[in-house]
XYZ file of N, CA, C and O in Angstrom:
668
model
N -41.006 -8.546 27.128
C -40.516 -7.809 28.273
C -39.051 -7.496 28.056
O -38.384 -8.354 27.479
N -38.461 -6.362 28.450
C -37.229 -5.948 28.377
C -36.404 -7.125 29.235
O -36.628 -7.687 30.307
N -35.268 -7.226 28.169
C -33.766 -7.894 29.288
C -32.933 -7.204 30.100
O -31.939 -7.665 30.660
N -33.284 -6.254 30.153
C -32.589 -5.648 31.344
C -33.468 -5.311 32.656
O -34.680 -5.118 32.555
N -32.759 -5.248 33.949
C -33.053 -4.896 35.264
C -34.274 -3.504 35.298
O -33.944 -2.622 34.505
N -35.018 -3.330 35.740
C -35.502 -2.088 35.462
C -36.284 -2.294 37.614
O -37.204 -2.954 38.097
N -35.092 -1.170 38.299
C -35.751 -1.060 39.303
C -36.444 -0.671 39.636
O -36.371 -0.925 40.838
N -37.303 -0.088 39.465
C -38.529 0.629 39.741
C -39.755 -0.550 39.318
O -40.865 -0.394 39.825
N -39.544 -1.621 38.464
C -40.361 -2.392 38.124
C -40.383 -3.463 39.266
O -41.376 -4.002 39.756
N -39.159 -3.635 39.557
C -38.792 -4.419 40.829
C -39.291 -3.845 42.423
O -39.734 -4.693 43.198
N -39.231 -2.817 42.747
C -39.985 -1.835 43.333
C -41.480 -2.499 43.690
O -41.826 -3.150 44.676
N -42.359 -2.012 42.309
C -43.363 -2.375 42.133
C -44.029 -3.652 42.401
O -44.996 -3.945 43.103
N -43.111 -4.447 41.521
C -43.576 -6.111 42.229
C -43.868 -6.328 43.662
O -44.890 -6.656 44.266
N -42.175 -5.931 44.165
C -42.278 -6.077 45.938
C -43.261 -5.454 46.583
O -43.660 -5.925 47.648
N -43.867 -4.197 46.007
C -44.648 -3.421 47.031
C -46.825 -4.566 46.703
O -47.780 -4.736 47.460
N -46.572 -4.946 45.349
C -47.811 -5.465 44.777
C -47.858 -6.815 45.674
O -48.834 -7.159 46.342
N -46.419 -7.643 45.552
C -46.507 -9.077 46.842
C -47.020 -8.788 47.456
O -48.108 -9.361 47.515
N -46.801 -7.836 48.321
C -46.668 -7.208 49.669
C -48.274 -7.198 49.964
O -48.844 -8.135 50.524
N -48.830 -6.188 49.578
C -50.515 -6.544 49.554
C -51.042 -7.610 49.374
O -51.988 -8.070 50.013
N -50.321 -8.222 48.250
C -51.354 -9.393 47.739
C -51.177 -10.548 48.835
O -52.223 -11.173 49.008
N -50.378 -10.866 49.413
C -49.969 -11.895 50.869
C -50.300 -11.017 51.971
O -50.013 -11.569 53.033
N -50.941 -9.513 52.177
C -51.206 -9.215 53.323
C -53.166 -9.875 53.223
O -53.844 -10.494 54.043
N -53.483 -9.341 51.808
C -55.186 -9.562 51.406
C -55.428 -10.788 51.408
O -56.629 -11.011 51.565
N -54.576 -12.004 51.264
C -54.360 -13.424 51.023
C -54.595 -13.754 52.476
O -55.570 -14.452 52.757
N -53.595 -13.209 53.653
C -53.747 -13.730 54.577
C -54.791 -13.041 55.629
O -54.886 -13.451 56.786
N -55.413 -12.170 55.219
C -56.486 -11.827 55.755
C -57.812 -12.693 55.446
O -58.666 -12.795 56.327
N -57.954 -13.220 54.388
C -58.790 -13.893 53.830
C -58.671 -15.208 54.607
O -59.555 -15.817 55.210
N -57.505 -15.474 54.468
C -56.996 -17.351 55.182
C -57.554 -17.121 56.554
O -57.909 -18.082 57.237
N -57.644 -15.942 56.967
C -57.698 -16.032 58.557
C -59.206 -16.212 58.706
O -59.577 -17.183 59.365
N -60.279 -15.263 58.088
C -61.562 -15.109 57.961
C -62.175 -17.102 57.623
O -63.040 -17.858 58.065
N -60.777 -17.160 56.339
C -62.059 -18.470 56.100
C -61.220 -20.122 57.006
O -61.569 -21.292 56.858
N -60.366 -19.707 57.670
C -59.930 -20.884 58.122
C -60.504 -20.684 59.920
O -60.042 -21.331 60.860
N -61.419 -19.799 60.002
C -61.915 -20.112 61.146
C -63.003 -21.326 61.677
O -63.054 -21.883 62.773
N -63.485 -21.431 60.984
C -64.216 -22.779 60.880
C -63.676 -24.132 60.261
O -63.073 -24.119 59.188
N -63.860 -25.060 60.820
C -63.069 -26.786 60.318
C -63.945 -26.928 58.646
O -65.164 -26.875 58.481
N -63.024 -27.089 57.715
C -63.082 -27.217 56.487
C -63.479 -28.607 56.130
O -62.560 -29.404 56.319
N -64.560 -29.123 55.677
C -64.918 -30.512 55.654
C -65.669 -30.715 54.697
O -66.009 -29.609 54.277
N -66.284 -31.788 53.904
C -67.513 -31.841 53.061
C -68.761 -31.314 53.095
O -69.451 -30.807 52.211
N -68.981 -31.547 54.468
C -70.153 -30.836 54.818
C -70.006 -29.713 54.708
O -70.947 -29.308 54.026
N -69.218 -28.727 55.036
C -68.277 -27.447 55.019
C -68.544 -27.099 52.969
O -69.027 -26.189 52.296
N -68.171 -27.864 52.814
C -68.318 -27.634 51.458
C -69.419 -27.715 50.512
O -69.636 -26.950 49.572
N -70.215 -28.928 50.942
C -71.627 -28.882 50.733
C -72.825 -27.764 50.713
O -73.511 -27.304 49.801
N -72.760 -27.480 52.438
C -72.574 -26.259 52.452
C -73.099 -25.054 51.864
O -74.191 -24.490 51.916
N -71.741 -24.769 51.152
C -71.283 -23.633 50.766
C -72.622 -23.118 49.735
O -72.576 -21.922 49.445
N -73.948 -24.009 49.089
C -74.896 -23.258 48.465
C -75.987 -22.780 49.000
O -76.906 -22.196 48.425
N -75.897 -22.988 49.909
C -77.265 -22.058 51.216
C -76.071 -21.108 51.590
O -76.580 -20.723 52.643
N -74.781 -20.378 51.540
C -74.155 -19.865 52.379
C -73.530 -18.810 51.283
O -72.371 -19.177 51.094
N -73.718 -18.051 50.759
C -73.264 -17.061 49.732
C -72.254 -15.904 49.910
O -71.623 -15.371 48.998
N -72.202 -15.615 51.151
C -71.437 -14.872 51.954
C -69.796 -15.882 52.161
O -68.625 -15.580 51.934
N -70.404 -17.055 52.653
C -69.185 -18.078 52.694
C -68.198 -18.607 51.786
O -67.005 -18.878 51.918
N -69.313 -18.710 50.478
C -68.855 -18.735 48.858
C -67.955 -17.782 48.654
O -66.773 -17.857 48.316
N -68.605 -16.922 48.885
C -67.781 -15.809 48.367
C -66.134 -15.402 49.240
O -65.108 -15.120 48.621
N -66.215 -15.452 50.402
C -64.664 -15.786 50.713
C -64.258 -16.821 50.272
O -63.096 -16.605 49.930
N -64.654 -18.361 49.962
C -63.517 -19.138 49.203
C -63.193 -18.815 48.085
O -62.074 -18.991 47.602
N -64.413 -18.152 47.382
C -63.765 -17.414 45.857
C -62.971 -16.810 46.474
O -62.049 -17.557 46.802
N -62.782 -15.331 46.981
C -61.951 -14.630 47.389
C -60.144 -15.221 47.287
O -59.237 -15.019 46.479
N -60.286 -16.116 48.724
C -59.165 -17.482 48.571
C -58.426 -17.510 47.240
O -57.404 -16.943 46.854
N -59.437 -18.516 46.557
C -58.701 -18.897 45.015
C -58.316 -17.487 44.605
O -57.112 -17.233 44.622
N -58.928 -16.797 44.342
C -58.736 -15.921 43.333
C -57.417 -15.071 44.116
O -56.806 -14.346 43.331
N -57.002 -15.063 45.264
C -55.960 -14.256 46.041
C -54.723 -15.371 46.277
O -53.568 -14.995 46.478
N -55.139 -16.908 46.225
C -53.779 -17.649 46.550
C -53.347 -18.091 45.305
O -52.162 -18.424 45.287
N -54.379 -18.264 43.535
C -53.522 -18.397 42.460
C -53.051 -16.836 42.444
O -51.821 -16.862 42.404
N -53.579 -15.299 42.460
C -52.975 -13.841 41.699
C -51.701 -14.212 43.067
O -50.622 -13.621 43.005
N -51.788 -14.533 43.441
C -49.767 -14.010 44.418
C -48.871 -15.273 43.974
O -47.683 -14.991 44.130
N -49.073 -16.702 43.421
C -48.724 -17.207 43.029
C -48.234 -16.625 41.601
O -47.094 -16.831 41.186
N -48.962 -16.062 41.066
C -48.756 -15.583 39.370
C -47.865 -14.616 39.906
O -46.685 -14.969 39.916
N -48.130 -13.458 40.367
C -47.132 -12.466 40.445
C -45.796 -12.438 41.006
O -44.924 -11.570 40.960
N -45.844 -13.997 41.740
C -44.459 -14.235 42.174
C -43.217 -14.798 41.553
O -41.992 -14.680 41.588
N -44.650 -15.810 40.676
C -43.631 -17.176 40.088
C -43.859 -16.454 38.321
O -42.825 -16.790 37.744
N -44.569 -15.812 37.516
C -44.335 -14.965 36.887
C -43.841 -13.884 36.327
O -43.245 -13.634 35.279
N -44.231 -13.262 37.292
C -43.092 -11.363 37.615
C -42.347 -11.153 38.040
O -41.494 -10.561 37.378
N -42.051 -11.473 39.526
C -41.134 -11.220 40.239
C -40.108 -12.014 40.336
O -38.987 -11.521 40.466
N -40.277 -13.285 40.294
C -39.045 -14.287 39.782
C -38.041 -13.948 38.775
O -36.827 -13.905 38.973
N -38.756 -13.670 37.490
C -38.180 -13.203 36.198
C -37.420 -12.134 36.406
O -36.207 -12.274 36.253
N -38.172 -10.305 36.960
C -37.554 -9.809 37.220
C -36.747 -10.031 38.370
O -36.609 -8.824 38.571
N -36.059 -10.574 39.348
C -34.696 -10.946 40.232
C -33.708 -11.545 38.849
O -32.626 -11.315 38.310
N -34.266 -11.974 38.786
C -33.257 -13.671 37.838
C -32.602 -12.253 36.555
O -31.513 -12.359 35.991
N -33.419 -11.229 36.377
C -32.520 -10.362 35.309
C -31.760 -9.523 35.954
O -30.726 -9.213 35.362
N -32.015 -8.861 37.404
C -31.424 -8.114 38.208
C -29.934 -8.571 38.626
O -28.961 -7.860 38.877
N -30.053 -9.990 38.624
C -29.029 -11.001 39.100
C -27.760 -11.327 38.053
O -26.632 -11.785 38.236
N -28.485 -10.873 36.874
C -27.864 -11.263 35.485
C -28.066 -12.781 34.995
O -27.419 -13.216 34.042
N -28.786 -13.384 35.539
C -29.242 -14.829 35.201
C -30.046 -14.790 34.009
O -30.675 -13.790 33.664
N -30.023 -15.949 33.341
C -30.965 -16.031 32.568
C -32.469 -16.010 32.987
O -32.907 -16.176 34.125
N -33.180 -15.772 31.829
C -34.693 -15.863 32.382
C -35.425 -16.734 31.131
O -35.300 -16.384 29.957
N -36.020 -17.634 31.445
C -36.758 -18.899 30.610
C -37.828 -18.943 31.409
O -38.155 -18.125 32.269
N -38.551 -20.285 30.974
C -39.599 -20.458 31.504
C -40.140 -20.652 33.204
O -39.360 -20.584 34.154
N -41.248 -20.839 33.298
C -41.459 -20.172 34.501
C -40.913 -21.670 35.031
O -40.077 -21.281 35.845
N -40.875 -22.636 35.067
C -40.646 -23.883 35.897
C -39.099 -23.968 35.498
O -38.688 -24.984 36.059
N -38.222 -23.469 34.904
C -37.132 -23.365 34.749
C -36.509 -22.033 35.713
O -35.393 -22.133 36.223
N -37.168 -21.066 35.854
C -36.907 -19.540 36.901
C -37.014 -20.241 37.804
O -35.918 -20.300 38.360
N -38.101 -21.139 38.550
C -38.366 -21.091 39.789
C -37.332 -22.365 40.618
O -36.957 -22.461 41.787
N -37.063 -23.400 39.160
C -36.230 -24.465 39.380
C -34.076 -23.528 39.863
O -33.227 -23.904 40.672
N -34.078 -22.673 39.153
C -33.404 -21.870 39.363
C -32.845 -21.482 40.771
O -31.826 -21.796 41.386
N -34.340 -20.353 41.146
C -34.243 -20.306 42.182
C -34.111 -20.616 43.635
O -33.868 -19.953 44.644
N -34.451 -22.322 43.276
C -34.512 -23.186 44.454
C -32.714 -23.440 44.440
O -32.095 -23.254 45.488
N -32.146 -23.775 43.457
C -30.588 -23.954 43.553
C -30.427 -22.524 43.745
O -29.382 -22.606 44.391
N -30.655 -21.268 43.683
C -29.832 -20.236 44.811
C -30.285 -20.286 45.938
O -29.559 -19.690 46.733
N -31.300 -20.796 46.448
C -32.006 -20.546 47.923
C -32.684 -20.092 47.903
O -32.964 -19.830 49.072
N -33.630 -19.512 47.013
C -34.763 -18.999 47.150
C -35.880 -19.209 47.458
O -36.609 -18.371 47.990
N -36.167 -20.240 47.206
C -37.360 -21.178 47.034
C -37.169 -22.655 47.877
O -36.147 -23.289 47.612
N -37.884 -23.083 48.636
C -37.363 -23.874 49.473
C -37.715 -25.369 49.023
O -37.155 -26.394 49.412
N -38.676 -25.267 48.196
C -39.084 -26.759 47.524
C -39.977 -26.267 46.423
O -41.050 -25.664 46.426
N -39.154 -26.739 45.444
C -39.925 -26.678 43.831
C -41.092 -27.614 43.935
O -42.148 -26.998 43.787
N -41.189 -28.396 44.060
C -41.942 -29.714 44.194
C -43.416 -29.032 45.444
O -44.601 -29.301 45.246
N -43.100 -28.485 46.194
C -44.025 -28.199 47.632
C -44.559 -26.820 46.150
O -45.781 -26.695 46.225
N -44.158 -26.188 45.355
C -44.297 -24.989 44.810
C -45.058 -25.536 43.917
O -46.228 -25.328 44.240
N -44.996 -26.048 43.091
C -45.540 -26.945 42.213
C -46.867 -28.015 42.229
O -47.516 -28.514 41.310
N -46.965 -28.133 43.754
C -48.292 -28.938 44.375
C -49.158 -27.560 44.502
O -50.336 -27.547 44.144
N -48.640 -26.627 44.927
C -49.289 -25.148 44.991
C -50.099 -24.888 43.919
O -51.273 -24.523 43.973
N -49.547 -25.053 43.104
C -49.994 -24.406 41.473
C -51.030 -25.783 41.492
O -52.174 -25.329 41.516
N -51.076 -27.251 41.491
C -51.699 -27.460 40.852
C -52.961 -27.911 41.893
O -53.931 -28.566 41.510
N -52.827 -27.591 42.829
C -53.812 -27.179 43.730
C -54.742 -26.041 43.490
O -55.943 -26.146 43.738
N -54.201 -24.946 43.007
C -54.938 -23.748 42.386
C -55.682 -23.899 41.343
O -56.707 -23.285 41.046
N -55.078 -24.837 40.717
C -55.845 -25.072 39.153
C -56.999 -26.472 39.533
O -57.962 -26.812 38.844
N -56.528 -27.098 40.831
C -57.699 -28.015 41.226
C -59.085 -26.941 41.936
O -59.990 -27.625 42.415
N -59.200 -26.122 41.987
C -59.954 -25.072 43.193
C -60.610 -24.234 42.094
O -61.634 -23.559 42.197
N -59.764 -24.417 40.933
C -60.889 -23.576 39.592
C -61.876 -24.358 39.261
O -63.102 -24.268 39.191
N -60.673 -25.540 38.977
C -61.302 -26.295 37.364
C -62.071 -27.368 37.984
O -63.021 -27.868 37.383
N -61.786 -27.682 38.933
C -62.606 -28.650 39.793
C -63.791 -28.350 40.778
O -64.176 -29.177 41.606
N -64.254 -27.293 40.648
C -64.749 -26.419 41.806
C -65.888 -27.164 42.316
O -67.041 -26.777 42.126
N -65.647 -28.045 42.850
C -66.793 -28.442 44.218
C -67.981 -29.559 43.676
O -69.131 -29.881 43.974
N -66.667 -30.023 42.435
C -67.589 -31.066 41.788
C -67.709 -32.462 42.996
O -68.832 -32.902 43.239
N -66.596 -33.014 43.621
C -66.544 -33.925 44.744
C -66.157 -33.068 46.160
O -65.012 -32.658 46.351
N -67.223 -32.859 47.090
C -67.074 -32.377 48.731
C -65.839 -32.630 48.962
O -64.883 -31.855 48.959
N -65.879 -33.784 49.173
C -64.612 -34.489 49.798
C -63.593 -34.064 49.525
O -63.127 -33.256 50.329
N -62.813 -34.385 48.340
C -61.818 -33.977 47.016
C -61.037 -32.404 47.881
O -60.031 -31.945 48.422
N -62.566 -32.120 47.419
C -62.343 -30.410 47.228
C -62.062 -29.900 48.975
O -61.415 -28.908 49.309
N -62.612 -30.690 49.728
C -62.102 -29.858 51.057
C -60.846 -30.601 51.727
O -60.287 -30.330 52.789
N -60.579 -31.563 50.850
C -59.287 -31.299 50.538
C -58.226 -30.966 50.424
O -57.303 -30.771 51.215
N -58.384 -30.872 49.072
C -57.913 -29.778 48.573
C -57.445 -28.309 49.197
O -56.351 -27.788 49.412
N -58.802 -27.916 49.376
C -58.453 -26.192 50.120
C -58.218 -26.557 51.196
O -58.191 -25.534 51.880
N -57.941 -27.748 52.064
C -56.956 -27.735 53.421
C -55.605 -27.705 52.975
O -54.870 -27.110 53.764
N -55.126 -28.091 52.111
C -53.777 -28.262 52.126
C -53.472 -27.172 51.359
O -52.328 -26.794 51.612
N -54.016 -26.511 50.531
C -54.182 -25.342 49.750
C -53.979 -24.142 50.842
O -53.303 -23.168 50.511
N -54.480 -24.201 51.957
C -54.992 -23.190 53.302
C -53.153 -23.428 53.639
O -52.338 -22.509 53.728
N -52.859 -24.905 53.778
C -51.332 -25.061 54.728
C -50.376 -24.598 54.095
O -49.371 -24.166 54.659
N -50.582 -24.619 52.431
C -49.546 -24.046 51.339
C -49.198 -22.264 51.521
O -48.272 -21.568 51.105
N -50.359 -21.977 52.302
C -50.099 -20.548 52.390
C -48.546 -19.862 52.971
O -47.901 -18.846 52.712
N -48.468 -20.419 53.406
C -47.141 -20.326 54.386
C -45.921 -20.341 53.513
O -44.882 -19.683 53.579
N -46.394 -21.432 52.529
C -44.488 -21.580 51.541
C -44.698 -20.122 50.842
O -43.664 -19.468 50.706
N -46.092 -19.447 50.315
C -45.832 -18.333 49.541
C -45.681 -17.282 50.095
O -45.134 -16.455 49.365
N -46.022 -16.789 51.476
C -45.646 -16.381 52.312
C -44.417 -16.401 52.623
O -43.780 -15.364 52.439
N -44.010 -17.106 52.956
C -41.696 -17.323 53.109
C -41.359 -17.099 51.791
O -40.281 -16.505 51.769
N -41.738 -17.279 50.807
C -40.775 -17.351 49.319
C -41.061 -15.703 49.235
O -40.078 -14.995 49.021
N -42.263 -15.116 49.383
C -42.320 -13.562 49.198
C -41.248 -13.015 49.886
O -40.515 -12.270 49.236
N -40.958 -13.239 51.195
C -40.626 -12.814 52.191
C -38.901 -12.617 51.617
O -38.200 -11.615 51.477
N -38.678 -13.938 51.407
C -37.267 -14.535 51.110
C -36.884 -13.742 49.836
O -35.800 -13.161 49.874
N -37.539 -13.655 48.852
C -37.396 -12.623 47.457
C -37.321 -11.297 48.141
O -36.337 -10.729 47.666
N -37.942 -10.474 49.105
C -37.947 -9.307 49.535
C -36.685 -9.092 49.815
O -36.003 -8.267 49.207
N -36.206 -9.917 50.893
C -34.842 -9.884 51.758
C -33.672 -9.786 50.664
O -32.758 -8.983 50.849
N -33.697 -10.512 49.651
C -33.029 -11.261 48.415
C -32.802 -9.820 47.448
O -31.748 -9.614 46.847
N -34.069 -8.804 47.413
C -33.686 -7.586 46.465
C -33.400 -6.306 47.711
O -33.271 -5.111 47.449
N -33.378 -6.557 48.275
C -33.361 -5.069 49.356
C -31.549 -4.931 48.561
O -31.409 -3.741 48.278
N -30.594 -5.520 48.266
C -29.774 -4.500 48.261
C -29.557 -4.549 46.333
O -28.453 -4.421 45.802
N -31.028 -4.785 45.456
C -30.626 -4.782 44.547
C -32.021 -3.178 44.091
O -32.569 -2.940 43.014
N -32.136 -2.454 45.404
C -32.846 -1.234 45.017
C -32.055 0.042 46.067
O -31.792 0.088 47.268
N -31.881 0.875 45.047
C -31.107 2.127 46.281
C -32.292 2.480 47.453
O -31.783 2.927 48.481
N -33.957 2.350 47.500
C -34.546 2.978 47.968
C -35.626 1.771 48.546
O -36.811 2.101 48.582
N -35.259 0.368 49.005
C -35.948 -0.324 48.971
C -37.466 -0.115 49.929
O -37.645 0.595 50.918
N -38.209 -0.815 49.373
C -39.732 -0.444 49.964
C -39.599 -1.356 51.456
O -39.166 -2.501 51.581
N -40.184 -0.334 52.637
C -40.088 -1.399 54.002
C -40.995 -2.181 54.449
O -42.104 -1.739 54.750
N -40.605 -3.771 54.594
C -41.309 -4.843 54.996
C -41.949 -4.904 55.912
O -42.755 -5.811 56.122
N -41.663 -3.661 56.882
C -42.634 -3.601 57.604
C -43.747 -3.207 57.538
O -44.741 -3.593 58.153
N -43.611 -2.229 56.608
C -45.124 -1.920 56.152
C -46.232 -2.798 55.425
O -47.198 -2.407 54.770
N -45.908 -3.829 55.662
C -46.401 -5.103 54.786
C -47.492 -5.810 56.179
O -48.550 -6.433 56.093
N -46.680 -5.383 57.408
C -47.613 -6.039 58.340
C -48.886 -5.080 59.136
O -48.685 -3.916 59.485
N -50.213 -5.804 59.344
C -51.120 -5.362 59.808
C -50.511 -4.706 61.676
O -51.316 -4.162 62.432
């Protein structure tokens, strides 16, 4: 990837968050209407329709995780003139400018995501879990999007509006 700033790429990210935490939290809303439990999870193989929004879930709360703590991190941190390294080094970064409000709360995120793949519904229990606190994590990626948005608005002449982000 290029070392330099490229706004229009930055642009792009913000406007791609932007969906991906509006489709994320449309999903959270659909599947957190019902109490999440073993049985809940058990479940889930007479219920295919139901399956298929928690796939949905995973597959929408790790892609906004990637595109945040991947893409859009990196590109700020070059916009900024900061260095850019690895991704637990960007995001460690960003928590000493304010960006990020807990590396550690960010970091249970991720490996919560990778528990919801790789673990998928081998223990009820475990796993509903899991996607409860996975469901409560929504919120830190939600504020950290939010907080990165606020964070580039004056590093684009034409920034994209946050309001259009809400239903």
């Amino acid at each position: 990837m290029a070392l330099n700033p490229d706004p229009e790429r930055l642009k792009f990210l913000l406007e791609t968050t932007r969906k991906e935490a509006r489709h994320l939290r449309q999903t959270v809303d659909r599947l957190a209407s019902e109490p999440i439990s073993a049985d809940w999870v058990a479940g889930l193989e007479d219920q295919p329709e139901l399956s298929e929004r928690l796939d949905a879930f995973v597959a929408r709360f790790g892609r906004l995780q990637d595109t945040l703590g991947d893409k859009l991190v990196p590109e700020l941190l070059r916009h900024w003139l900061e260095h850019v390294g690895p991704a637990l080094d960007n995001l460690s970064r960003m928590e000493r400018l304010g960006h990020l409000d807990s590396l550690d709360d960010w970091m249970e995120a991720r490996n919560l995501r990778n528990r919801l793949v790789h673990e998928y519904m081998r223990d009820p229990e475990e796993f509903a879990e899991a996607l409860q606190r996975a469901l409560e994590l929504v919120a830190l990626l939600e504020q950290t999007r939010d907080r990165l948005e606020r964070a580039a608005q004056d590093l684009l002449p034409n920034p994209p509006d946050p309001a259009a982000a809400r239903p």
